[in-house]
XYZ file of C-alpha atoms in Angstrom:
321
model
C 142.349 -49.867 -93.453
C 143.681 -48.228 -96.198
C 143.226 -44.458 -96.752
C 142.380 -42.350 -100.364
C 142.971 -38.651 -100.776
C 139.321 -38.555 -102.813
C 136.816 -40.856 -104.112
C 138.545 -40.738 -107.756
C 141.358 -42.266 -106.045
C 139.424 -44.761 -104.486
C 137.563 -45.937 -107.634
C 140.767 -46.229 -109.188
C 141.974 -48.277 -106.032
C 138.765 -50.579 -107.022
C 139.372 -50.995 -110.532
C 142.860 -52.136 -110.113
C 141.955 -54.887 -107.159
C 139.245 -56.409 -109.221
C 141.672 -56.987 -111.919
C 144.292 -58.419 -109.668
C 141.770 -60.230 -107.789
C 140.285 -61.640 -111.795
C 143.200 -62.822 -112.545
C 143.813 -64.589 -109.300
C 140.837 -66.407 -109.864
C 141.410 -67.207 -113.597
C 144.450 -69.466 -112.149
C 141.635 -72.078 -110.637
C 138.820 -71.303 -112.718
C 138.951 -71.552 -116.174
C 136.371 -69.939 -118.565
C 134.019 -68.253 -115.997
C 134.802 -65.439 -116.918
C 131.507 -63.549 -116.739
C 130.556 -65.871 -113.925
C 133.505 -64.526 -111.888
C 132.723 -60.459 -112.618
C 128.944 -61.509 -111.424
C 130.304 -62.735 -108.320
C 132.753 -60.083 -107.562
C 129.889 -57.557 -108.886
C 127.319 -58.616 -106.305
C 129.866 -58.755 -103.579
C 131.334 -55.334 -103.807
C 127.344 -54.160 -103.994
C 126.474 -56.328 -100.870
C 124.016 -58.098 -102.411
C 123.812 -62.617 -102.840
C 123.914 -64.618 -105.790
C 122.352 -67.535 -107.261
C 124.294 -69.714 -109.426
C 122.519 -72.399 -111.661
C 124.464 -74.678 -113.328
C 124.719 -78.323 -114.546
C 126.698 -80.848 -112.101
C 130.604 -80.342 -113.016
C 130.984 -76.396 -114.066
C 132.842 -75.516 -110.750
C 130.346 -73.294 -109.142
C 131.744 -74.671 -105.680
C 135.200 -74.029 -106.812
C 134.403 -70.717 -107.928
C 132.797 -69.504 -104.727
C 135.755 -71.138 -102.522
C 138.426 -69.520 -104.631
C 136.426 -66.654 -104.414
C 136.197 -66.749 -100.405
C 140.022 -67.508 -100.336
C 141.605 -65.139 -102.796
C 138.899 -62.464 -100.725
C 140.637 -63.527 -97.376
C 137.052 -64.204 -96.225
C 136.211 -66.928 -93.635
C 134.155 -69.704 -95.539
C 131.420 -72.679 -94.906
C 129.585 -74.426 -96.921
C 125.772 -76.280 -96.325
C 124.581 -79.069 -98.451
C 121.011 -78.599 -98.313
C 119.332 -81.671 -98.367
C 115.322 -82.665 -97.946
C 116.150 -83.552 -93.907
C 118.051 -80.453 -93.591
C 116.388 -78.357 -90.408
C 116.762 -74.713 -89.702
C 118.607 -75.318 -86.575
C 121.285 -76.784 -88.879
C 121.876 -73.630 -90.558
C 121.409 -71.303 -87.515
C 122.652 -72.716 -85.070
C 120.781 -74.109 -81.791
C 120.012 -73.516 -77.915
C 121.973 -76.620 -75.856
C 121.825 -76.805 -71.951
C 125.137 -76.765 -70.808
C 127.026 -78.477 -68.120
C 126.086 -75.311 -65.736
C 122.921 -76.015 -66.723
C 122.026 -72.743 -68.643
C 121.046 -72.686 -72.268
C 124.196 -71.040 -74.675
C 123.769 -70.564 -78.454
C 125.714 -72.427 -80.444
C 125.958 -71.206 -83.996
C 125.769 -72.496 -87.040
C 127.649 -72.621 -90.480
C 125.642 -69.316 -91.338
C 127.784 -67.427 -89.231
C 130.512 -67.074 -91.699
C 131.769 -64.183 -94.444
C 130.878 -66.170 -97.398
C 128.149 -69.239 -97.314
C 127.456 -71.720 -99.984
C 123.734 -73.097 -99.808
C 124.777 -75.996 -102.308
C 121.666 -77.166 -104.121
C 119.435 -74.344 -102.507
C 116.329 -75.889 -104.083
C 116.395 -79.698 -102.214
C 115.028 -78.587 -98.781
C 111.948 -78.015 -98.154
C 110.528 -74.257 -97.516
C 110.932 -74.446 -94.385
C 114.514 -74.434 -94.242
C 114.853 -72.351 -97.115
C 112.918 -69.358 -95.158
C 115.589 -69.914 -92.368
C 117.784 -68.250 -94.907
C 115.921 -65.655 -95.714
C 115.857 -63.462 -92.576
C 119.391 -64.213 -92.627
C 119.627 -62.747 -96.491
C 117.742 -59.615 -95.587
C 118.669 -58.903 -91.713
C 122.205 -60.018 -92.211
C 120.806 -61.495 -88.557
C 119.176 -64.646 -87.584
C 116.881 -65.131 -84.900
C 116.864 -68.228 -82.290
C 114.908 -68.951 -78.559
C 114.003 -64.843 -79.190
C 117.528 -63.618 -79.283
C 118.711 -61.922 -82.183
C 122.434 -62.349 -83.086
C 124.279 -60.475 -85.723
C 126.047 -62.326 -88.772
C 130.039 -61.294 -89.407
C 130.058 -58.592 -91.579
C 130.813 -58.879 -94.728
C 127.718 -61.598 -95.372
C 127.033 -63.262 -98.529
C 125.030 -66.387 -99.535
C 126.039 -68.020 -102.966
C 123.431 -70.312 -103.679
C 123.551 -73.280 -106.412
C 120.937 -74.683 -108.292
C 120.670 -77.871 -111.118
C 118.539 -76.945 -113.890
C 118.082 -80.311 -114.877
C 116.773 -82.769 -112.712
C 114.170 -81.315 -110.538
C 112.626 -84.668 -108.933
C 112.199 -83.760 -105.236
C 113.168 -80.321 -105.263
C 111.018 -77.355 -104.099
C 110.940 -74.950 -106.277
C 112.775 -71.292 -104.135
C 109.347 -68.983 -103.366
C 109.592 -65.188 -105.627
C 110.121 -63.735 -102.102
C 113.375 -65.654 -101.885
C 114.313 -65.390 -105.628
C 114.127 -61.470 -104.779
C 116.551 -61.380 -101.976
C 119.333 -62.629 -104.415
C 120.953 -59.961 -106.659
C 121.954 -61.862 -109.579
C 120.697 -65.286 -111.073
C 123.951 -66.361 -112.689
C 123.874 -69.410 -115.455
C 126.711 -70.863 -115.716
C 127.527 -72.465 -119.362
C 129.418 -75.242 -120.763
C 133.424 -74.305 -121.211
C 134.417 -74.022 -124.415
C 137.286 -76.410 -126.034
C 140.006 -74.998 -125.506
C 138.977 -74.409 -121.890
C 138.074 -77.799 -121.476
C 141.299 -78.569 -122.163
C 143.220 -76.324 -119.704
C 141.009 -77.914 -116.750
C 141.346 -81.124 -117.291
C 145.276 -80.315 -118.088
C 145.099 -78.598 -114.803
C 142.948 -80.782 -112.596
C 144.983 -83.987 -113.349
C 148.314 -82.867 -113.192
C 150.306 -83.169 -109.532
C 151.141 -79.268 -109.057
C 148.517 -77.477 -106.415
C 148.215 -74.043 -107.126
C 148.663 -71.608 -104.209
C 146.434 -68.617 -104.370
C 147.195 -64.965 -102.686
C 144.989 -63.293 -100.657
C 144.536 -60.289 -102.077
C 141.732 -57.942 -100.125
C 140.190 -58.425 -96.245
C 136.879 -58.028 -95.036
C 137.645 -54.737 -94.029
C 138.923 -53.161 -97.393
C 135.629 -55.083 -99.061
C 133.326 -53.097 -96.589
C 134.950 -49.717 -97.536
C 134.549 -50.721 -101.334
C 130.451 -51.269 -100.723
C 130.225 -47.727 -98.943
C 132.306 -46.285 -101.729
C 130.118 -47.680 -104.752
C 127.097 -46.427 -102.719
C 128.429 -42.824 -103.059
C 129.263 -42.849 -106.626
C 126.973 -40.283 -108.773
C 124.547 -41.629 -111.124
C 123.183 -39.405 -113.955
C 119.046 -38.736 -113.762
C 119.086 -40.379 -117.189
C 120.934 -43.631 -116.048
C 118.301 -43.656 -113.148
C 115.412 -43.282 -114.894
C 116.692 -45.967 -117.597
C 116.984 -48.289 -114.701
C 113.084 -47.680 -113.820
C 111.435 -47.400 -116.779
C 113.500 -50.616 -117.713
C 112.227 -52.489 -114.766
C 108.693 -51.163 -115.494
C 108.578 -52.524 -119.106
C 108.869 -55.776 -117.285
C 105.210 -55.145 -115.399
C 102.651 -56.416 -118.061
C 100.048 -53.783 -116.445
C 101.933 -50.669 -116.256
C 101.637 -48.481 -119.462
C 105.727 -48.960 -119.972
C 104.964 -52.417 -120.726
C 105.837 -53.476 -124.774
C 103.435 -55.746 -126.420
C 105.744 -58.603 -125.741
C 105.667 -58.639 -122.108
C 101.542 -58.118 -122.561
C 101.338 -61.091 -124.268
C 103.780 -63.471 -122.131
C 104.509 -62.072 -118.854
C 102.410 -62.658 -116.083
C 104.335 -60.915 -113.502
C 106.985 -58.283 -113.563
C 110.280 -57.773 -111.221
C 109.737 -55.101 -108.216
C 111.695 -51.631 -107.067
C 114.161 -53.997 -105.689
C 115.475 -54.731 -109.169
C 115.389 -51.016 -109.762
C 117.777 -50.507 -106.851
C 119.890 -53.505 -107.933
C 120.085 -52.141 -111.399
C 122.125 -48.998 -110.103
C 124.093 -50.456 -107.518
C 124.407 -53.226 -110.319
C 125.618 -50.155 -112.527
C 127.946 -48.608 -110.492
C 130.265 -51.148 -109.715
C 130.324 -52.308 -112.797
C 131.251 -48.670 -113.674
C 133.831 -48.745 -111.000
C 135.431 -51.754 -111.785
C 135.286 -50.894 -115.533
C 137.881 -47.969 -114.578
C 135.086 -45.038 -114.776
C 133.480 -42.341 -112.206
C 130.178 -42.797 -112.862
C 127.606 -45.712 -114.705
C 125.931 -44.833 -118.108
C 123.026 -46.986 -119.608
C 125.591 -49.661 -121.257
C 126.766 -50.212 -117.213
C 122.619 -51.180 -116.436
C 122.443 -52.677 -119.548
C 125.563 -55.467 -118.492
C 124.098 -56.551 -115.387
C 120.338 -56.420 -116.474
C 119.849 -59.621 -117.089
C 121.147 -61.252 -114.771
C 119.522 -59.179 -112.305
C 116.105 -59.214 -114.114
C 115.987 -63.234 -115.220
C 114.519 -64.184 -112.148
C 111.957 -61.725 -111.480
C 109.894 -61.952 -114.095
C 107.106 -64.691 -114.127
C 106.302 -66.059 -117.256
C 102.786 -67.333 -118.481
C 101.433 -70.629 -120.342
C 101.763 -69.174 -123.651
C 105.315 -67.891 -123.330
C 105.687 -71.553 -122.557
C 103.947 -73.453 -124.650
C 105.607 -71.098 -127.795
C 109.104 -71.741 -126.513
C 109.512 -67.900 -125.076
C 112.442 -67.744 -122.729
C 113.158 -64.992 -120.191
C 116.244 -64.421 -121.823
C 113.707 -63.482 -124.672
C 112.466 -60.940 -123.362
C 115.170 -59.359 -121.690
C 117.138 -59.073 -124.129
C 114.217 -57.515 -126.330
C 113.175 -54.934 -123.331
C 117.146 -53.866 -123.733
């Protein structure tokens, strides 16, 4: 692994792989820009992401170039309504000596798509969630410890939600972000269908390891944060509770719940790699304010009037910042 005299030199070391790995990226996918920092945000911070998007805006791509460009080992599970734990886990078989041996499943890998995360039923999707947390799954009472780095990249259509099941808050709080993915603009448009239907393959490098990744994680954890950055993030996160005395008359009105310490915590490891990657020492309130709403979007339940007048979470965020 590589060595730094100090911290500054690490951050520094930080900054200039997340351009180089950006820009890798930006060769495959085009105008995902924000998308991409997300990503490479909640990865550095050790923490999952959940991507919603319409069919067609290359969230698969994005996470595979991602996994390659990373040097991290990849698999990805199309969750469907017949999809059974043991398909993500793994599963107990008798042998031909006649004793039971574990064989794993597609979880145990560095990076793990759950494509269309909302079309199983809970069941399955709870298999995940120890699995989120533990960074360990559980089968025939044995425990059995997922590679390190681990990080599920969830999708999720907006659109048509005939037989899906709808992911429990619980599970909605294990993922960092809640990424949407937009529409690409012209020009964009262009370059990927200029790209995608030519004959040239493009040939990405492979630019960091698992190892260097896992020394980036302990190094954002050890990055100062001001007391007025940190209590930003928690009085921030407490405006969104509609019964704590932070709350504004907005979130009174349409909020039935509010997002948990968890998003607190998020909000400064949210802040300081965005800080780090941004080329600076330490966060300040614009780094919470850049990843607060993607961190925030799904934790806060709204009520019938919100939705009945058209309020959107987005709404409010953007109103608490």
């Amino acid at each position: 692994m590589t060595t730094y005299h100090n911290d500054i030199a690490a951050v520094d070391a930080l900054h200039q792989s997340y351009i180089d790995i950006k820009n890798e990226i930006s060769k495959v996918v085009i105008g995902q820009d924000e998308a991409v920092k997300a990503v490479l945000i909640s990865i550095f911070s050790n923490g999952h992401c959940l991507l919603v998007g319409v069919p067609g805006l290359a969230k698969t791509l994005l996470v595979q170039t991602v996994a390659d460009v990373l040097d991290l080992n990849f698999n990805r599970i199309q969750f469907t309504p017949d999809l059974m734990p043991g398909d993500i886990i793994g599963a107990e078989i008798l042998g031909e000596d006649r004793n039971f041996k574990f064989i794993k499943g597609p979880v145990f890998s560095n990076i793990v798509l759950a494509d269309e995360i909302n079309r199983t039923p809970p069941k399955t999707q709870a298999a995940l969630l120890e699995a989120m947390q533990e960074k360990a799954v559980t089968a025939a009472g044995y425990r059995h410890i997922l590679p390190k780095p681990f990080f599920v990249l969830a999708t999720q259509n907006p659109i048509e939600q005939e037989g899906t099941y709808p992911l429990p808050e619980a599970q909605l709080d294990r993922f960092m972000f809640n990424i949407q993915l937009t529409y690409p603009s012209f020009a964009d448009e262009l370059t990927i269908v200029r790209n995608s239907t030519g004959g040239d393959s493009m040939t990405l490098r492979k630019l960091i390891n698992a190892d260097q990744i896992q020394f980036f994680q302990q190094l954002i954890r050890t990055i100062p944060v001001t007391d007025n950055v940190l209590e930003y993030a928690v009085k921030l996160t407490g405006k969104t509770r509609p019964g704590s005395p932070l709350a504004t008359p907005e979130v009174k009105q349409y909020v039935n719940w509010g997002a948990g310490p968890r998003a607190s915590q998020f909000l400064i490891l949210g802040a300081k790699c965005h800080a780090a990657i941004s080329g600076k020492y330490s966060p300040d309130i614009e780094d919470v304010q850049a990843v607060a709403e993607a961190i925030l979007r799904h934790r806060i339940v709204r009520n019938y009037r919100a939705e009945a007048e058209g309020i959107t979470i987005e709404k409010i965020v953007k109103n608490l910042l």
